[in-house]
């Protein structure tokens, strides 16, 4: 049986992106749709009746999904399956991001108005921070902005901050492994200063720009970053009032997300 499951997994992973791959993804999605809040457990027999595939095929799918931690067996019912570790992890990420996107916009808008600068919310995506919200409510004569959906690189203030304060060391290590030794060393050298107050400042000489980012937390981990984007003139290093406004906005979002304890644990000087 193990050999047949391995064969199924191998075909799903190596068949070259053809019709079979698309069909396999569709079938996995059909299986996952059977799980709801009112029905957290599903048997192969139930899936057979609902989806219409034969029992042997569905059993192979369920077994393969268990091996990849998408599903797991229910301990007290040998015929039933429930969401596995991977699904729970993805669900937590999705729910956390949804909460941030529900809570943050009013604070990001207010921050832009208060400082006269562009304010940006970034969330961790598949391979790094992604700009998820931009507010240009500021009134400064020259506004530097960022495109929504932009993927931020390892030299960004947001990436430094995410990696420095994240409790998910597997995620941190996966990201760092993709960098050259020199780039990794440069990035890691910034972590200590980022961990002090959950703050990171990066200058962008090509556009005479500055990004000042602060971390926001939920009850599990760093949930995102909010940042001010300006020029070296509008966002100088000694802009204590602007920095305080950014930290205040981050603290308010963190409080609403229930992340104050997480913040205290992640930062080395959270009261500063």
C-alpha positions as MATLAB code, in Angstrom:
seq = 'XXXXXXXXXXXXXXXXXXXXXXXXXXXXXXXXXXXXXXXXXXXXXXXXXXXXXXXXXXXXXXXXXXXXXXXXXXXXXXXXXXXXXXXXXXXXXXXXXXXXXXXXXXXXXXXXXXXXXXXXXXXXXXXXXXXXXXXXXXXXXXXXXXXXXXXXXXXXXXXXXXXXXXXXXXXXXXXXXXXXXXXXXXXXXXXXXXXXXXXXXXXXXXXXXXXXXXXXXXXXXXXXXXXXXXXXXXXXXXXXXXXXXXXXXXXXXXXXXXXXXXXXXXXXXXXX';
ca = [
       0.000    0.000    0.000;
       2.858    2.382    0.817;
       4.299    1.806   -2.634;
       1.020    2.717   -4.342;
       0.659    5.897   -2.291;
       4.238    6.901   -3.075;
       3.482    6.349   -6.732;
       0.423    8.599   -6.544;
       2.420   11.335   -4.833;
       5.224   11.011   -7.361;
       2.844   11.379  -10.302;
       1.156   14.383   -8.712;
       4.508   16.088   -8.184;
       6.342   15.201  -11.398;
       3.791   14.818  -14.194;
       4.757   18.161  -15.710;
       1.827   20.424  -14.962;
      -0.615   18.720  -17.360;
      -4.305   17.869  -17.115;
      -3.608   15.203  -14.486;
      -2.064   17.778  -12.160;
      -5.035   20.105  -12.544;
      -7.447   17.245  -11.899;
      -5.502   16.189   -8.799;
      -5.605   19.718   -7.373;
      -9.339   19.892   -8.090;
      -9.929   16.602   -6.276;
      -7.925   17.713   -3.245;
     -10.002   20.905   -3.174;
     -13.216   18.855   -3.362;
     -12.084   16.792   -0.385;
     -11.153   19.864    1.659;
     -14.543   21.481    0.962;
     -16.186   18.626    2.866;
     -14.724   19.939    6.134;
     -16.784   22.652    7.841;
     -17.216   24.040   11.348;
     -20.248   21.780   11.722;
     -18.458   18.773   10.218;
     -14.814   18.699   11.351;
     -14.438   14.961   10.591;
     -14.964   13.161    7.267;
     -14.743    9.469    6.334;
     -13.749    8.009    2.975;
     -17.262    6.571    2.657;
     -18.793   10.030    3.118;
     -16.389   11.524    0.600;
     -17.247    8.771   -1.888;
     -20.946    9.558   -1.591;
     -20.461   13.329   -1.825;
     -17.773   13.582   -4.513;
     -18.676   10.602   -6.668;
     -15.205    9.095   -7.096;
     -14.653    5.436   -6.331;
     -13.634    4.467   -2.833;
     -10.186    3.117   -3.775;
      -9.161    6.356   -5.498;
     -10.358    8.497   -2.601;
      -8.612    6.264   -0.081;
      -5.323    6.838   -1.924;
      -5.917   10.599   -1.855;
      -6.731   10.607    1.864;
      -3.672    8.491    2.681;
      -1.393   10.710    0.613;
      -2.821   13.845    2.267;
      -2.077   12.325    5.683;
       1.542   11.725    4.673;
       1.856   15.399    3.711;
       0.129   16.522    6.961;
      -2.800   18.059    5.087;
      -5.098   15.670    6.952;
      -4.662   13.409    9.953;
      -6.578   10.436   11.295;
      -9.013   10.911   14.152;
      -7.537    9.001   17.138;
     -10.817    7.543   18.397;
     -12.277    6.741   14.952;
     -10.089    4.760   12.546;
     -12.369    5.549    9.592;
     -12.395    9.344    9.999;
     -10.008   12.146    9.065;
      -9.638   15.710   10.298;
      -7.592   18.765    9.199;
      -3.875   18.202    9.705;
      -1.033   20.339   10.938;
      -0.427   22.020    7.583;
      -4.065   23.068    7.222;
      -4.157   24.392   10.770;
      -0.982   26.374   10.117;
      -2.360   27.867    6.903;
      -5.674   28.607    8.592;
      -3.936   30.498   11.372;
      -1.969   32.523    8.830;
      -5.060   33.342    6.773;
      -7.123   34.248    9.826;
      -4.336   36.395   11.224;
      -3.921   38.293    7.970;
      -7.661   38.835    7.696;
      -7.746   40.276   11.203;
      -4.855   42.633   10.474;
      -6.547   43.839    7.300;
      -9.751   44.442    9.245;
      -8.085   46.337   12.080;
      -5.200   48.242   10.508;
      -6.696   50.511    7.793;
      -8.081   53.214   10.076;
      -4.800   53.437   11.986;
      -2.749   53.500    8.779;
      -4.937   56.293    7.375;
      -4.697   58.276   10.615;
      -0.917   57.837   10.652;
      -0.658   59.201    7.120;
      -2.783   62.222    8.041;
      -0.870   62.874   11.278;
       2.575   62.693    9.687;
       1.827   64.004    6.200;
       3.601   60.948    4.733;
       2.620   57.789    2.880;
       1.830   54.931    5.268;
       2.148   51.281    4.241;
       0.955   47.986    5.736;
       2.914   44.872    4.740;
       2.090   41.225    5.466;
       4.308   38.178    5.053;
       3.598   36.448    1.736;
       4.840   33.243    0.148;
       8.457   34.384    0.056;
       8.708   37.664    1.935;
       6.788   40.807    2.885;
       4.115   42.010    0.456;
       2.664   45.529    0.437;
      -1.007   44.993    1.307;
      -2.316   48.495    2.007;
      -1.128   52.002    1.145;
      -2.540   55.256    2.506;
      -1.624   58.524    0.828;
      -3.762   60.746    3.018;
      -0.690   62.808    3.898;
      -0.365   66.410    2.759;
       3.389   66.676    2.333;
       4.254   68.409   -0.985;
       6.306   65.400   -2.127;
       4.854   61.959   -1.418;
       6.867   58.810   -2.078;
       4.660   55.763   -2.315;
       4.795   52.003   -2.880;
       2.654   49.873   -5.168;
       0.158   47.506   -3.520;
       1.231   43.928   -4.187;
       4.926   44.802   -4.362;
       7.206   42.090   -2.966;
       9.825   43.613   -0.687;
      13.409   42.390   -0.858;
      15.948   41.441    1.818;
      17.293   44.987    2.021;
      13.906   46.464    2.964;
      13.106   47.727    6.449;
      10.075   45.446    6.558;
      12.010   42.259    5.770;
      14.628   43.047    8.405;
      11.911   43.601   10.963;
       9.860   40.503   10.150;
      12.880   38.216   10.356;
      14.336   39.876   13.448;
      11.227   39.572   15.629;
       9.487   36.491   14.204;
       9.022   33.532   16.528;
       8.729   31.204   13.517;
      12.356   30.174   13.187;
      11.574   27.711   10.387;
      10.262   30.590    8.275;
      13.277   32.720    9.130;
      15.727   29.967    8.227;
      13.955   29.165    4.948;
      14.228   32.789    3.912;
      17.857   33.154    4.948;
      18.867   29.971    3.112;
      17.852   31.628   -0.143;
      20.402   34.420    0.293;
      24.093   34.559   -0.465;
      26.429   34.308    2.521;
      27.222   38.013    2.256;
      23.569   39.075    2.011;
      22.648   36.842    4.932;
      25.416   38.258    7.103;
      24.381   41.820    6.265;
      20.744   41.104    7.071;
      21.443   39.266   10.319;
      23.692   42.097   11.502;
      20.586   44.320   11.651;
      18.482   41.982   13.789;
      19.664   43.129   17.205;
      18.789   46.775   16.610;
      15.410   45.798   15.138;
      14.573   43.684   18.193;
      15.095   46.553   20.620;
      11.854   48.427   19.923;
      10.459   46.649   16.871;
      11.631   49.457   14.611;
      13.706   49.511   11.416;
      14.923   52.399    9.268;
      16.343   52.022    5.754;
      17.460   54.725    3.366;
      16.932   54.304   -0.383;
      19.582   56.508   -2.016;
      18.317   55.926   -5.560;
      15.194   57.978   -4.825;
      16.518   59.952   -1.861;
      13.951   58.032    0.141;
      13.542   56.640    3.640;
      11.392   53.818    4.991;
      10.723   53.665    8.728;
       8.889   50.482    9.739;
       7.379   49.225   13.001;
       6.205   45.706   13.830;
       2.652   44.825   14.825;
       1.862   41.626   16.711;
      -1.078   39.329   17.330;
      -1.351   36.673   20.025;
       0.926   34.290   18.106;
       3.709   36.216   16.359;
       4.565   39.301   14.346;
       1.434   39.898   12.259;
       2.703   42.595    9.911;
       4.547   45.873    9.697;
       3.401   49.426    9.226;
       5.827   51.869    7.694;
       6.189   55.500    6.813;
       7.715   56.299    3.433;
       9.294   59.693    2.855;
      12.370   61.532    1.701;
      15.498   62.233    3.726;
      14.101   65.742    4.203;
      10.585   64.748    5.291;
      11.734   61.772    7.393;
      15.120   62.695    8.909;
      16.844   60.536   11.515;
      16.003   62.947   14.320;
      12.239   63.005   13.593;
      11.320   61.901   17.110;
       7.701   63.005   16.823;
       7.159   61.069   13.603;
       8.824   57.980   15.047;
       6.624   58.221   18.141;
       3.497   58.472   15.966;
       4.508   55.327   14.076;
       5.195   53.367   17.259;
       1.910   54.566   18.741;
      -0.034   53.349   15.696;
       1.752   49.988   15.822;
       0.958   49.674   19.531;
      -2.740   50.419   18.957;
      -3.014   47.784   16.229;
      -1.112   45.292   18.387;
      -3.416   45.964   21.338;
      -6.514   45.408   19.216;
      -5.070   42.148   17.878;
      -4.348   40.923   21.410;
      -0.616   40.848   20.779;
       0.845   42.859   23.649;
       2.277   39.800   25.427;
       3.792   38.592   22.149;
       5.329   42.025   21.611;
       6.832   42.083   25.103;
       8.379   38.645   24.541;
       9.763   39.466   21.085;
      11.427   42.809   21.838;
      14.458   43.433   24.031;
      13.493   46.993   24.986;
       9.715   47.195   24.455;
       9.215   50.071   26.889;
      11.636   52.426   25.127;
];
